[in-house]
mmCIF file of C-alpha atoms and ligand atoms in Angstrom:
data_model
loop_
_atom_site.group_PDB
_atom_site.id
_atom_site.type_symbol
_atom_site.label_atom_id
_atom_site.label_comp_id
_atom_site.label_asym_id
_atom_site.label_seq_id
_atom_site.Cartn_x
_atom_site.Cartn_y
_atom_site.Cartn_z
ATOM 1 C CA MET A 132 0.000 0.000 0.000
ATOM 2 C CA ALA A 133 1.228 3.499 -0.805
ATOM 3 C CA ARG A 134 2.600 5.581 2.058
ATOM 4 C CA ASN A 135 1.199 9.058 1.685
ATOM 5 C CA ILE A 136 2.902 10.896 4.512
ATOM 6 C CA LEU A 137 2.312 14.468 5.668
ATOM 7 C CA LEU A 138 4.834 16.390 7.760
ATOM 8 C CA PHE A 139 2.952 18.740 9.995
ATOM 9 C CA GLY A 140 4.094 21.315 12.543
ATOM 10 C CA PRO A 141 4.831 25.000 13.010
ATOM 11 C CA GLN A 142 7.678 26.909 11.420
ATOM 12 C CA GLY A 143 10.984 25.710 12.866
ATOM 13 C CA SER A 144 9.633 22.379 14.112
ATOM 14 C CA GLY A 145 12.214 20.498 12.032
ATOM 15 C CA LYS A 146 10.013 19.249 9.197
ATOM 16 C CA GLY A 147 12.689 19.965 6.590
ATOM 17 C CA THR A 148 15.480 18.311 8.555
ATOM 18 C CA GLN A 149 13.463 15.177 9.289
ATOM 19 C CA GLY A 150 11.622 15.081 5.963
ATOM 20 C CA GLU A 151 14.786 14.761 3.904
ATOM 21 C CA LYS A 152 15.965 11.821 5.990
ATOM 22 C CA LEU A 153 12.577 10.132 5.930
ATOM 23 C CA SER A 154 12.185 10.400 2.180
ATOM 24 C CA ALA A 155 15.693 8.967 1.669
ATOM 25 C CA VAL A 156 15.084 6.014 4.005
ATOM 26 C CA LEU A 157 11.662 5.182 2.573
ATOM 27 C CA HIS A 158 12.700 5.924 -1.035
ATOM 28 C CA LEU A 159 9.771 8.262 -1.515
ATOM 29 C CA PRO A 160 9.835 11.692 -3.187
ATOM 30 C CA TYR A 161 10.125 14.614 -0.785
ATOM 31 C CA ILE A 162 7.753 17.376 -1.866
ATOM 32 C CA VAL A 163 8.033 20.746 -0.158
ATOM 33 C CA THR A 164 5.526 23.393 -1.199
ATOM 34 C CA GLY A 165 7.666 26.264 0.131
ATOM 35 C CA ASN A 166 10.688 25.052 -1.887
ATOM 36 C CA ILE A 167 8.650 24.732 -5.083
ATOM 37 C CA PHE A 168 7.322 28.269 -4.565
ATOM 38 C CA ARG A 169 10.777 29.682 -3.789
ATOM 39 C CA GLU A 170 12.189 28.007 -6.908
ATOM 40 C CA ASN A 171 9.453 29.664 -8.984
ATOM 41 C CA ILE A 172 10.376 33.027 -7.475
ATOM 42 C CA LYS A 173 14.073 32.436 -8.183
ATOM 43 C CA GLN A 174 13.343 31.484 -11.818
ATOM 44 C CA ASN A 175 10.942 34.444 -12.087
ATOM 45 C CA THR A 176 8.169 32.267 -13.572
ATOM 46 C CA ALA A 177 4.598 33.540 -13.986
ATOM 47 C CA ILE A 178 3.638 31.672 -10.786
ATOM 48 C CA GLY A 179 6.678 33.131 -9.046
ATOM 49 C CA GLN A 180 5.585 36.663 -9.883
ATOM 50 C CA THR A 181 2.056 35.980 -8.627
ATOM 51 C CA ILE A 182 3.111 34.510 -5.286
ATOM 52 C CA LYS A 183 6.161 36.519 -4.233
ATOM 53 C CA GLY A 184 4.201 39.160 -2.323
ATOM 54 C CA TYR A 185 2.244 36.562 -0.365
ATOM 55 C CA ILE A 186 5.326 34.622 0.644
ATOM 56 C CA ASN A 187 7.421 37.587 1.730
ATOM 57 C CA ALA A 188 4.526 38.890 3.841
ATOM 58 C CA GLY A 189 4.133 35.469 5.483
ATOM 59 C CA LYS A 190 0.653 34.959 4.004
ATOM 60 C CA LEU A 191 -0.699 31.808 2.371
ATOM 61 C CA VAL A 192 -0.526 31.596 -1.403
ATOM 62 C CA PRO A 193 -4.111 31.374 -2.808
ATOM 63 C CA ASP A 194 -5.553 27.863 -2.599
ATOM 64 C CA GLN A 195 -6.252 27.599 -6.301
ATOM 65 C CA VAL A 196 -2.575 28.060 -7.180
ATOM 66 C CA THR A 197 -1.375 25.745 -4.420
ATOM 67 C CA ASN A 198 -3.920 22.976 -4.980
ATOM 68 C CA THR A 199 -3.264 22.858 -8.717
ATOM 69 C CA MET A 200 0.477 22.700 -8.174
ATOM 70 C CA ILE A 201 0.314 19.897 -5.598
ATOM 71 C CA GLY A 202 -2.380 17.985 -7.481
ATOM 72 C CA GLU A 203 -0.134 17.886 -10.553
ATOM 73 C CA ARG A 204 2.963 16.968 -8.558
ATOM 74 C CA ILE A 205 1.503 14.036 -6.616
ATOM 75 C CA SER A 206 -0.071 12.631 -9.774
ATOM 76 C CA GLN A 207 3.389 12.017 -11.269
ATOM 77 C CA PRO A 208 4.479 8.377 -11.610
ATOM 78 C CA ASP A 209 7.208 8.733 -8.952
ATOM 79 C CA CYS A 210 4.457 9.201 -6.346
ATOM 80 C CA HIS A 211 2.714 5.880 -7.008
ATOM 81 C CA ALA A 212 4.329 4.246 -3.955
ATOM 82 C CA GLY A 213 3.657 7.373 -1.918
ATOM 83 C CA PHE A 214 5.357 10.622 -0.946
ATOM 84 C CA VAL A 215 6.554 12.733 1.953
ATOM 85 C CA LEU A 216 4.692 16.025 1.705
ATOM 86 C CA ASP A 217 5.902 19.041 3.696
ATOM 87 C CA GLY A 218 3.876 22.255 3.845
ATOM 88 C CA PHE A 219 0.566 20.985 2.482
ATOM 89 C CA PRO A 220 -2.276 21.049 3.388
ATOM 90 C CA ARG A 221 -2.362 24.236 5.418
ATOM 91 C CA ASN A 222 -6.124 24.795 5.621
ATOM 92 C CA LEU A 223 -9.360 22.846 5.259
ATOM 93 C CA VAL A 224 -9.871 23.692 1.576
ATOM 94 C CA GLN A 225 -6.439 22.221 0.816
ATOM 95 C CA ALA A 226 -7.045 19.149 3.004
ATOM 96 C CA GLU A 227 -10.292 18.402 1.191
ATOM 97 C CA ALA A 228 -8.566 18.826 -2.178
ATOM 98 C CA LEU A 229 -5.896 16.329 -1.108
ATOM 99 C CA ASP A 230 -8.443 13.831 0.247
ATOM 100 C CA ALA A 231 -10.130 13.882 -3.156
ATOM 101 C CA ILE A 232 -6.886 12.708 -4.824
ATOM 102 C CA VAL A 233 -5.297 10.187 -2.404
ATOM 103 C CA PRO A 234 -5.827 8.915 1.150
ATOM 104 C CA VAL A 235 -3.336 10.242 3.710
ATOM 105 C CA THR A 236 -1.793 7.271 5.549
ATOM 106 C CA HIS A 237 0.372 9.084 8.131
ATOM 107 C CA LEU A 238 0.396 12.615 9.495
ATOM 108 C CA LEU A 239 3.558 13.234 11.528
ATOM 109 C CA HIS A 240 2.796 16.104 13.855
ATOM 110 C CA ILE A 241 6.078 17.539 15.141
ATOM 111 C CA ALA A 242 5.000 19.643 18.091
ATOM 112 C CA ILE A 243 6.956 22.632 19.453
ATOM 113 C CA GLN A 244 6.106 25.771 21.422
ATOM 114 C CA ASP A 245 5.954 29.155 19.637
ATOM 115 C CA GLN A 246 8.853 30.367 21.755
ATOM 116 C CA SER A 247 11.048 27.573 20.387
ATOM 117 C CA ALA A 248 9.878 28.321 16.838
ATOM 118 C CA ILE A 249 10.901 31.967 17.215
ATOM 119 C CA GLN A 250 14.312 31.075 18.642
ATOM 120 C CA ARG A 251 14.989 28.454 15.990
ATOM 121 C CA ILE A 252 13.958 30.584 13.023
ATOM 122 C CA ALA A 253 16.248 33.410 14.149
ATOM 123 C CA GLU A 254 19.226 31.063 13.669
ATOM 124 C CA ARG A 255 17.941 29.171 10.641
ATOM 125 C CA ARG A 256 19.958 29.319 7.435
ATOM 126 C CA THR A 257 18.911 27.806 4.111
ATOM 127 C CA CYS A 258 21.019 26.916 1.089
ATOM 128 C CA VAL A 259 20.303 29.000 -1.971
ATOM 129 C CA ALA A 260 20.569 26.098 -4.442
ATOM 130 C CA ASN A 261 18.223 23.482 -2.974
ATOM 131 C CA GLY A 262 16.768 24.747 0.287
ATOM 132 C CA HIS A 263 18.769 22.464 2.616
ATOM 133 C CA VAL A 264 18.214 23.664 6.158
ATOM 134 C CA TYR A 265 20.727 24.416 8.951
ATOM 135 C CA HIS A 266 20.675 25.918 12.421
ATOM 136 C CA LEU A 267 23.717 27.939 13.465
ATOM 137 C CA THR A 268 23.870 26.288 16.901
ATOM 138 C CA PHE A 269 22.032 22.944 16.740
ATOM 139 C CA ASN A 270 22.779 21.846 13.181
ATOM 140 C CA PRO A 271 25.620 23.970 11.765
ATOM 141 C CA PRO A 272 27.229 23.326 8.367
ATOM 142 C CA LYS A 273 30.734 21.802 8.400
ATOM 143 C CA VAL A 274 32.128 24.937 6.738
ATOM 144 C CA SER A 275 30.679 28.268 7.832
ATOM 145 C CA ASN A 276 28.036 29.558 5.407
ATOM 146 C CA VAL A 277 28.438 26.682 2.919
ATOM 147 C CA CYS A 278 25.914 23.887 2.321
ATOM 148 C CA ASP A 279 27.319 20.432 3.202
ATOM 149 C CA VAL A 280 25.277 18.784 0.454
ATOM 150 C CA ASP A 281 25.708 20.990 -2.604
ATOM 151 C CA GLY A 282 28.324 23.611 -1.643
ATOM 152 C CA SER A 283 26.002 26.560 -2.235
ATOM 153 C CA GLU A 284 25.816 29.644 -0.047
ATOM 154 C CA LEU A 285 23.620 29.686 3.073
ATOM 155 C CA LYS A 286 21.256 32.610 3.582
ATOM 156 C CA GLN A 287 18.450 33.701 5.841
ATOM 157 C CA ARG A 288 15.098 33.363 4.068
ATOM 158 C CA ASP A 289 13.292 36.592 3.161
ATOM 159 C CA ASP A 290 10.254 35.444 5.170
ATOM 160 C CA ASP A 291 12.265 34.492 8.265
ATOM 161 C CA THR A 292 11.968 38.070 9.547
ATOM 162 C CA ALA A 293 10.287 38.634 12.915
ATOM 163 C CA ALA A 294 7.218 40.289 11.339
ATOM 164 C CA ALA A 295 6.635 37.598 8.695
ATOM 165 C CA LEU A 296 7.212 34.849 11.242
ATOM 166 C CA THR A 297 4.582 36.262 13.605
ATOM 167 C CA GLN A 298 2.134 36.271 10.709
ATOM 168 C CA ARG A 299 3.053 32.695 9.719
ATOM 169 C CA LEU A 300 2.646 31.393 13.276
ATOM 170 C CA THR A 301 -0.739 33.108 13.570
ATOM 171 C CA ILE A 302 -1.926 31.459 10.358
ATOM 172 C CA TYR A 303 -0.547 28.138 11.573
ATOM 173 C CA HIS A 304 -2.613 28.306 14.765
ATOM 174 C CA GLN A 305 -5.760 29.654 13.106
ATOM 175 C CA GLU A 306 -5.928 27.662 9.888
ATOM 176 C CA THR A 307 -3.461 24.784 9.905
ATOM 177 C CA GLU A 308 -3.455 23.378 13.449
ATOM 178 C CA PRO A 309 -7.250 22.736 13.400
ATOM 179 C CA LEU A 310 -6.622 20.200 10.602
ATOM 180 C CA LEU A 311 -5.367 17.840 13.304
ATOM 181 C CA GLY A 312 -9.016 17.242 14.223
ATOM 182 C CA HIS A 313 -9.826 16.375 10.612
ATOM 183 C CA TYR A 314 -7.009 13.808 10.389
ATOM 184 C CA GLN A 315 -7.554 12.455 13.911
ATOM 185 C CA LYS A 316 -10.989 11.352 12.745
ATOM 186 C CA LEU A 317 -9.215 9.391 9.995
ATOM 187 C CA GLY A 318 -6.894 7.797 12.592
ATOM 188 C CA VAL A 319 -3.628 8.813 10.906
ATOM 189 C CA VAL A 320 -2.118 11.328 13.365
ATOM 190 C CA TYR A 321 1.203 10.554 15.125
ATOM 191 C CA THR A 322 2.432 13.303 17.438
ATOM 192 C CA ILE A 323 6.169 13.619 18.094
ATOM 193 C CA ASN A 324 7.887 15.836 20.652
ATOM 194 C CA GLY A 325 9.796 18.273 18.441
ATOM 195 C CA GLU A 326 11.486 19.967 21.402
ATOM 196 C CA GLN A 327 13.932 17.056 21.575
ATOM 197 C CA ALA A 328 17.356 16.972 19.918
ATOM 198 C CA ILE A 329 17.301 16.315 16.157
ATOM 199 C CA ALA A 330 18.596 12.734 16.619
ATOM 200 C CA ASP A 331 15.874 11.916 19.161
ATOM 201 C CA VAL A 332 13.084 13.288 16.965
ATOM 202 C CA TRP A 333 14.486 11.147 14.162
ATOM 203 C CA LYS A 334 14.453 8.034 16.408
ATOM 204 C CA ASP A 335 10.780 8.611 17.197
ATOM 205 C CA ILE A 336 9.961 9.016 13.509
ATOM 206 C CA GLN A 337 11.915 5.935 12.491
ATOM 207 C CA ALA A 338 10.147 3.869 15.145
ATOM 208 C CA LEU A 339 6.836 4.571 13.378
ATOM 209 C CA PHE A 340 8.106 2.972 10.169
ATOM 210 C CA ALA A 341 10.175 0.110 11.668
HETATM 211 P P1 AMP B 896 7.400 27.156 4.317
HETATM 212 O O1 AMP B 896 8.721 27.005 3.653
HETATM 213 O O2 AMP B 896 6.663 25.863 4.494
HETATM 214 O O3 AMP B 896 7.492 27.951 5.593
HETATM 215 O O4 AMP B 896 6.491 28.024 3.313
HETATM 216 C C1 AMP B 896 6.888 29.319 2.958
HETATM 217 C C2 AMP B 896 5.708 30.089 2.415
HETATM 218 O O5 AMP B 896 5.226 29.460 1.216
HETATM 219 C C3 AMP B 896 4.501 30.163 3.328
HETATM 220 O O6 AMP B 896 4.614 31.172 4.314
HETATM 221 C C4 AMP B 896 3.407 30.487 2.303
HETATM 222 O O7 AMP B 896 3.489 31.834 1.867
HETATM 223 C C5 AMP B 896 3.816 29.605 1.134
HETATM 224 N N1 AMP B 896 3.213 28.270 1.243
HETATM 225 C C6 AMP B 896 3.846 27.091 1.479
HETATM 226 N N2 AMP B 896 2.976 26.083 1.518
HETATM 227 C C7 AMP B 896 1.748 26.616 1.305
HETATM 228 C C8 AMP B 896 0.426 26.114 1.247
HETATM 229 N N3 AMP B 896 0.156 24.805 1.418
HETATM 230 N N4 AMP B 896 -0.589 26.974 0.998
HETATM 231 C C9 AMP B 896 -0.357 28.277 0.801
HETATM 232 N N5 AMP B 896 0.847 28.839 0.882
HETATM 233 C C10 AMP B 896 1.903 28.021 1.121
#
């Protein structure tokens, strides 16, 4: 049976760090809405031009754009055995759109406090080439300011400012977190303590798929 896995949790909960490992271990594509959007902005595509203002302000991109993009992506042949999806769905309209395409088999809810999110995002750095994620204290690159994986430069994201982060956390609590109720009814929610060290969060995730 396909494993259609959602990574769920507030900004800075470690979805990116854990999601890359999980997709590698399970041999499933890792699909990150934020990365796809940022790539469109970098390439200055028509979608990129439409969404840039939303992203930099910390607002959600309109559902129609997001749902179409994800619907097309998860219908590709490489998703037949499943996928690890990070950043989608973020509201009920998106969740219903996803349910209409495939059943979600696991929702990994990585739970952290807002205070931790704020502290982590302040020290988050992301590689410009592929969006690999680092933390200056807890998960630093081997060479300062250089991505371990692809050698590209590390930068702070444009929406990792204090103002945009406050907006993103507010949306998370108002629109995204309530989806837990929706998926709890389907019996697919697994909550993990995201306040732990990266290695311990990873152990908890691995145990679910052992
Ligand atoms: P992230 O990298 O997950 O923090 O996403 C960065 C930004 O991309 C968000 O603040 C939104 O502006 C946009 N975004 C990512 N995923 C979605 C989504 N499912 N729906 C709408 N906007 C999204």
